[in-house]
Short mmCIF file of C-alpha atoms in Angstrom, two decimals:
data_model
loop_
_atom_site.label_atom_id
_atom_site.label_comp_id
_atom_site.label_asym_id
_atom_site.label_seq_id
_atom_site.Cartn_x
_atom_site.Cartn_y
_atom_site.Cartn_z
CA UNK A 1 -6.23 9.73 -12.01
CA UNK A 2 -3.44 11.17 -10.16
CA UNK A 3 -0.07 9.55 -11.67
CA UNK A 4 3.17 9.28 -9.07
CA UNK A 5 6.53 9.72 -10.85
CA UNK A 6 9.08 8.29 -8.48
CA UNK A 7 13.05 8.61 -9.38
CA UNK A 8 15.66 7.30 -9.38
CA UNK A 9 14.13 3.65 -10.20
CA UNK A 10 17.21 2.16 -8.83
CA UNK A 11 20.21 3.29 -7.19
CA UNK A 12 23.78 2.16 -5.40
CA UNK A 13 24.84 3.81 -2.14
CA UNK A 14 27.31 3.04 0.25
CA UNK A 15 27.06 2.54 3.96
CA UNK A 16 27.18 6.01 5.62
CA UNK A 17 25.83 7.71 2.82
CA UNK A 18 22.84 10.15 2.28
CA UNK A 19 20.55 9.64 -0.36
CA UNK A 20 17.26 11.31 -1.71
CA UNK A 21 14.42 9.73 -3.42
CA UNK A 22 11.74 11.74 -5.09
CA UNK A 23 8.10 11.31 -6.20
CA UNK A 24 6.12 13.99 -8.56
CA UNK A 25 2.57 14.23 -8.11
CA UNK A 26 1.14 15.18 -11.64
CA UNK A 27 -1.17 17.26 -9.48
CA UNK A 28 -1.18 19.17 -6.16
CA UNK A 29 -1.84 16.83 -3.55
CA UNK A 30 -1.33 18.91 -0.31
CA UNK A 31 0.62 16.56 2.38
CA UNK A 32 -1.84 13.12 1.32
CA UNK A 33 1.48 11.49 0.53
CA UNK A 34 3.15 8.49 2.88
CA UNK A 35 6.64 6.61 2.16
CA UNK A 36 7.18 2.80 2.45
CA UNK A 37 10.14 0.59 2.53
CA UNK A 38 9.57 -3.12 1.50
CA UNK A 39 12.18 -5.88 1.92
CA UNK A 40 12.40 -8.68 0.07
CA UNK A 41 9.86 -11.52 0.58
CA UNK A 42 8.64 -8.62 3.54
CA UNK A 43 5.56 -6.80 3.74
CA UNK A 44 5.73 -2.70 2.98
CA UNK A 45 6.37 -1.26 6.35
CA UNK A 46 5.46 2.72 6.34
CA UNK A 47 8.02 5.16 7.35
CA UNK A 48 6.74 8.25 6.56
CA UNK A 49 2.74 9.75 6.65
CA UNK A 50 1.65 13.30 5.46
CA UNK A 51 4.64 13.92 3.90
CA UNK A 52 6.95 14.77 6.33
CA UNK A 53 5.68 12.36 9.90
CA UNK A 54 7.79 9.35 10.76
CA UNK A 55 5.61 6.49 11.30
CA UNK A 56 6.44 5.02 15.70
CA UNK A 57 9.65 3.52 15.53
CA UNK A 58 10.80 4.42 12.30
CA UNK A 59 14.62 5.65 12.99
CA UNK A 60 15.28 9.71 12.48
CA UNK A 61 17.80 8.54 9.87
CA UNK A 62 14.49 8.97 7.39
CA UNK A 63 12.75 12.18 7.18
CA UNK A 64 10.27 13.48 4.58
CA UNK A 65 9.36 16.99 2.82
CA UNK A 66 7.13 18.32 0.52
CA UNK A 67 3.76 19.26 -0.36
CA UNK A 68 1.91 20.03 -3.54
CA UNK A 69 3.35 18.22 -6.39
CA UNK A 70 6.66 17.23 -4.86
CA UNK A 71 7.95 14.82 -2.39
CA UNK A 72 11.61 13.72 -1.28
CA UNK A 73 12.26 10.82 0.82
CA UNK A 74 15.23 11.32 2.48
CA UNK A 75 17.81 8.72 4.66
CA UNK A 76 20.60 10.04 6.13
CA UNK A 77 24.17 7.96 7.19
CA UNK A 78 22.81 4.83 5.29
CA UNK A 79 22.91 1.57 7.40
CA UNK A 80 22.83 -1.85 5.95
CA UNK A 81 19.01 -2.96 7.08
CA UNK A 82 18.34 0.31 4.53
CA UNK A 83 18.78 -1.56 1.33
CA UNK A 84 15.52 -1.82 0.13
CA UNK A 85 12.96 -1.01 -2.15
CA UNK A 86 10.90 2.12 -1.56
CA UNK A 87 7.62 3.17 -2.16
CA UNK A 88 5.92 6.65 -2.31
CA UNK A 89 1.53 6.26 -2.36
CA UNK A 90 -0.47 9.33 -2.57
CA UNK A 91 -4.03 8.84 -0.99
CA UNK A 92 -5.09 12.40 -1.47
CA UNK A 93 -8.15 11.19 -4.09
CA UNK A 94 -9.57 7.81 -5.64
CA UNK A 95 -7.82 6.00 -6.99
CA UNK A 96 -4.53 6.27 -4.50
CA UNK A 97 -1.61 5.56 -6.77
CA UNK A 98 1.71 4.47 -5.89
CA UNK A 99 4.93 5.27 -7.32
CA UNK A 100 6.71 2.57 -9.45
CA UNK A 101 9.77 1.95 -6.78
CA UNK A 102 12.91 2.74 -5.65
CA UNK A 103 15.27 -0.16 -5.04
CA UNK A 104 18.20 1.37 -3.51
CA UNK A 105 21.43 -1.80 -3.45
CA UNK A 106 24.97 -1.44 -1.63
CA UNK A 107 27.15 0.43 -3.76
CA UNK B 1 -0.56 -5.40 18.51
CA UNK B 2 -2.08 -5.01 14.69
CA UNK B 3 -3.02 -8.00 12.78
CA UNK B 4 -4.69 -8.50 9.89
CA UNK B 5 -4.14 -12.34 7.71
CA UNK B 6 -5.19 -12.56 4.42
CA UNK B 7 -6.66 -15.97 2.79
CA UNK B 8 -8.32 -17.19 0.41
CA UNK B 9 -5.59 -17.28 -2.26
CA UNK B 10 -5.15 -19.97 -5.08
CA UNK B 11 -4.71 -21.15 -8.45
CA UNK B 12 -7.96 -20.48 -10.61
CA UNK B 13 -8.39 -20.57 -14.14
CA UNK B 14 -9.73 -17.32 -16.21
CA UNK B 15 -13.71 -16.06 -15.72
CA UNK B 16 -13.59 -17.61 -12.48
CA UNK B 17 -14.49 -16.28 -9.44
CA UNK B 18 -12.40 -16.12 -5.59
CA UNK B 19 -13.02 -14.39 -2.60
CA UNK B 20 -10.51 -13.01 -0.36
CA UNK B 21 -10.64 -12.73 3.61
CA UNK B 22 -9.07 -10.62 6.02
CA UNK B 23 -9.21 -11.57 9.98
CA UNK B 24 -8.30 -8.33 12.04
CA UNK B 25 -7.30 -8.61 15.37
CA UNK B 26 -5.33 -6.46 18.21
CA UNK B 27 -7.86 -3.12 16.96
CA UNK B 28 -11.32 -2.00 16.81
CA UNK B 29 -11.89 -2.98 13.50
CA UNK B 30 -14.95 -1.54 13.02
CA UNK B 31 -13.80 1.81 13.10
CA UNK B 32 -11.08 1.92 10.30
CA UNK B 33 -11.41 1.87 6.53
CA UNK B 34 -10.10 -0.69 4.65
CA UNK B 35 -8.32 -1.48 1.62
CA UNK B 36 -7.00 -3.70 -0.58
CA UNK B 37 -3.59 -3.38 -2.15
CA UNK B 38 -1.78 -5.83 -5.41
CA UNK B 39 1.29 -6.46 -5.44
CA UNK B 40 3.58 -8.04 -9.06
CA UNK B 41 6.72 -8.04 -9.79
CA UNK B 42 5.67 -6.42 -12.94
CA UNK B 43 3.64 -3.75 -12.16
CA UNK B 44 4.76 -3.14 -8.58
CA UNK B 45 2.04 -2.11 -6.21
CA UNK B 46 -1.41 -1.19 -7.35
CA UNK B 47 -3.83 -0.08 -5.04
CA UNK B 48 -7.34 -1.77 -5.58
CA UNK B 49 -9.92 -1.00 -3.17
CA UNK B 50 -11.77 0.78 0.04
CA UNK B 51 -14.11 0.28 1.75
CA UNK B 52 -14.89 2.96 4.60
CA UNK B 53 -15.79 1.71 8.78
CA UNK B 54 -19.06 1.20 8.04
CA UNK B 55 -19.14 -0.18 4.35
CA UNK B 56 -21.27 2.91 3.28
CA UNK B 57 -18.61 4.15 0.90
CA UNK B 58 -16.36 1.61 -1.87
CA UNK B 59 -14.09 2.74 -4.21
CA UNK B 60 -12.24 0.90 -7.05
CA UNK B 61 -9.53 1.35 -9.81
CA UNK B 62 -10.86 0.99 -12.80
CA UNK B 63 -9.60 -2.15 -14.05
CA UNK B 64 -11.59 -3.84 -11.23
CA UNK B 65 -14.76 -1.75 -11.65
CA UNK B 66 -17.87 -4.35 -12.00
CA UNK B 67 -15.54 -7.26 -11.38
CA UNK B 68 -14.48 -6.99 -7.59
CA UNK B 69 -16.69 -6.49 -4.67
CA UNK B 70 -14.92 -4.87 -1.44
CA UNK B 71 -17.17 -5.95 1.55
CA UNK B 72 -16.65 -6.08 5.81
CA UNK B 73 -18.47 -8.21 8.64
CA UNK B 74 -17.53 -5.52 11.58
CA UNK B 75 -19.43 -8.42 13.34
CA UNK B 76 -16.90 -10.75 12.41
CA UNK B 77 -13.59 -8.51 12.13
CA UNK B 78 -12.96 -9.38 8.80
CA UNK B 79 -12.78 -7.90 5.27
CA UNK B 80 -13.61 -9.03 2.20
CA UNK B 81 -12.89 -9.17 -1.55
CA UNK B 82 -15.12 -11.01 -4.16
CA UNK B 83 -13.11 -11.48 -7.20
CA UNK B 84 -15.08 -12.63 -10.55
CA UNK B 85 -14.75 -12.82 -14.08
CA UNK B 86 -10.73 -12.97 -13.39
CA UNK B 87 -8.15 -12.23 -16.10
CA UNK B 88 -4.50 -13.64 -16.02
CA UNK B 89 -3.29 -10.04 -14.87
CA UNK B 90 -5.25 -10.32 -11.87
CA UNK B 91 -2.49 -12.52 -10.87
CA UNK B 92 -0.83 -10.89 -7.95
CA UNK B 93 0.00 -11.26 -3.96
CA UNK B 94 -3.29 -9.45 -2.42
CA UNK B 95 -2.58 -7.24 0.69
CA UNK B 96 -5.39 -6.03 2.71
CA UNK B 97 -4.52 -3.20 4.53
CA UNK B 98 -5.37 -0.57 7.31
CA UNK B 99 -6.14 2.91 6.77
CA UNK B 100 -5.89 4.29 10.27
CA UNK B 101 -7.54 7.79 9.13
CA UNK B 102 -8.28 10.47 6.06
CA UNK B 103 -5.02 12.41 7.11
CA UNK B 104 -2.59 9.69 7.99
CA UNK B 105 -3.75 7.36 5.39
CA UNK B 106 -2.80 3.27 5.34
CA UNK B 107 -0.66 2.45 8.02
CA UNK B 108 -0.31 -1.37 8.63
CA UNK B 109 -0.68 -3.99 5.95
CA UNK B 110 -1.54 -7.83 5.73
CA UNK B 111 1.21 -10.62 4.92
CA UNK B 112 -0.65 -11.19 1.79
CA UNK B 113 -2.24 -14.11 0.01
CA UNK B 114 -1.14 -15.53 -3.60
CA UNK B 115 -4.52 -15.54 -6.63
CA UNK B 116 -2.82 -17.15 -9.32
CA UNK B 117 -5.01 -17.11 -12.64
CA UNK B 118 -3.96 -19.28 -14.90
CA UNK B 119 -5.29 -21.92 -17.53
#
C-alpha cells in the first residue's frame, strides 16, 4: 500500500499569512494526488485535483505542486474561513490513502 | 447541482450486519465510480471502497476484505454498502463519495451517516 506522510500535523498562522503543507508519497505517484479542506462538523470540500488544479470555485489563494513522491499545498494571504483541517488523498493505486491531517488554527 | 445522502446509519452491536445507501441526484449516476470513505476522530479519514459505473470492478482496503460488499442500482441512483460481521472499529461517520474520473479522482462527497458498533 502506498502510505501518505502529511506535515506539519498542526499548525498556528495568522491572518495574512502564507503557509505550506506537505504530503510524501512513499512511492512515485505521478500527479494522482487531490487536496481537501474539512471544517468542523462540515463535509471535506476538494480544493485541489492532480496535484496542482483548483477544484470550480476554489479561491487562487490555494495552489498546488508536485509530482512523484512530493506534494505541497499551498495558501497564500491566509483569511479567516481558512482555518481548517486539511487533507492530502492519493488515488494513483488501490487502496487510495489519505494523509493523517493538517489542522491549521489562528495564531 | 450534486447530491448524494447517505443512510442507513445506527447503533448495532458486534458480528452484526448494516447496509448503507446512497441516493444520487443532480448527475448521471450511472456513469461515475463510486466510493466509500470513513471518517474517526481517531484515525482520520480512511478510504474503504469502489465500485466502478458499471459495478464490474470493486476494490477494498484490507481490513474490510470479505466483510463489506460495495454494490450500485444505476436503475435506482443509489449506492450501496453491506456491512457484516462488524467490529467496534468499524465505528465511524460513512461518506459515500463521487469519483468524477481516473485523472481527477473523487470530487464531491456525501454528508455522511453515523454506524456506531457497540455492545
Amino acid at each position: 500500500d502506498i502510505q501518505m506522510t502529511q506535515s506539519p500535523s498542526a499548525m498556528s498562522a495568522s491572518v495574512g499569512d502564507r503557509v505550506t503543507i506537505t504530503c510524501r508519497a512513499s512511492q512515485g505517484i505521478s500527479n494522482y494526488l487531490a487536496w481537501f479542506q474539512q471544517k468542523p462538523g462540515k463535509v471535506p470540500m476538494r480544493l485541489i485535483f492532480a496535484a496542482s488544479n483548483l477544484h470550480s470555485g476554489v479561491p487562487s489563494r490555494f495552489s498546488g505542486s508536485g509530482s512523484g513522491t512530493e506534494f505541497t499545498l499551498t495558501i497564500n494571504s491566509l483569511q479567516p474561513e481558512d482555518f481548517a483541517t486539511y487533507y492530502c488523498l492519493q488515488h494513483s493505486g488501490y487502496p487510495h490513502t489519505f494523509g493523517q491531517g493538517t489542522k491549521l488554527e489562528i495564531k | 447541482q450534486v447530491q448524494l445522502v447517505e443512510s442507513g446509519g445506527g447503533v448495532v452491536p458486534p458480528g452484526t450486519s448494516l447496509r448503507l445507501s446512497c441516493a444520487a441526484s443532480g448527475f448521471t449516476f450511472k456513469t461515475y465510480a463510486m466510493h466509500w470513505v470513513r471518517q474517526t476522530p481517531g484515525r482520520g479519514l480512511e478510504w474503504v471502497a469502489f465500485v466502478s459505473y458499471d459495478g464490474s470492478l470493486k476494490y477494498y482496503v484490507d481490513s474490510v476484505k470479505g466483510r463489506f460488499t460495495i454494490s450500485r442500482d444505476n436503475s435506482k441512483d443509489t449506492l450501496y454498502l453491506q456491512m457484516s460481521s462488524l467490529r467496534t472499529n468499524d465505528t465511524a461517520l460513512y461518506y459515500c463519495a463521487r469519483e468524477y474520473d481516473l485523472v481527477t479522482g473523487v470530487d464531491y462527497w456525501g454528508q455522511g451517516t453515523l454506524v456506531t458498533v457497540s455492545s
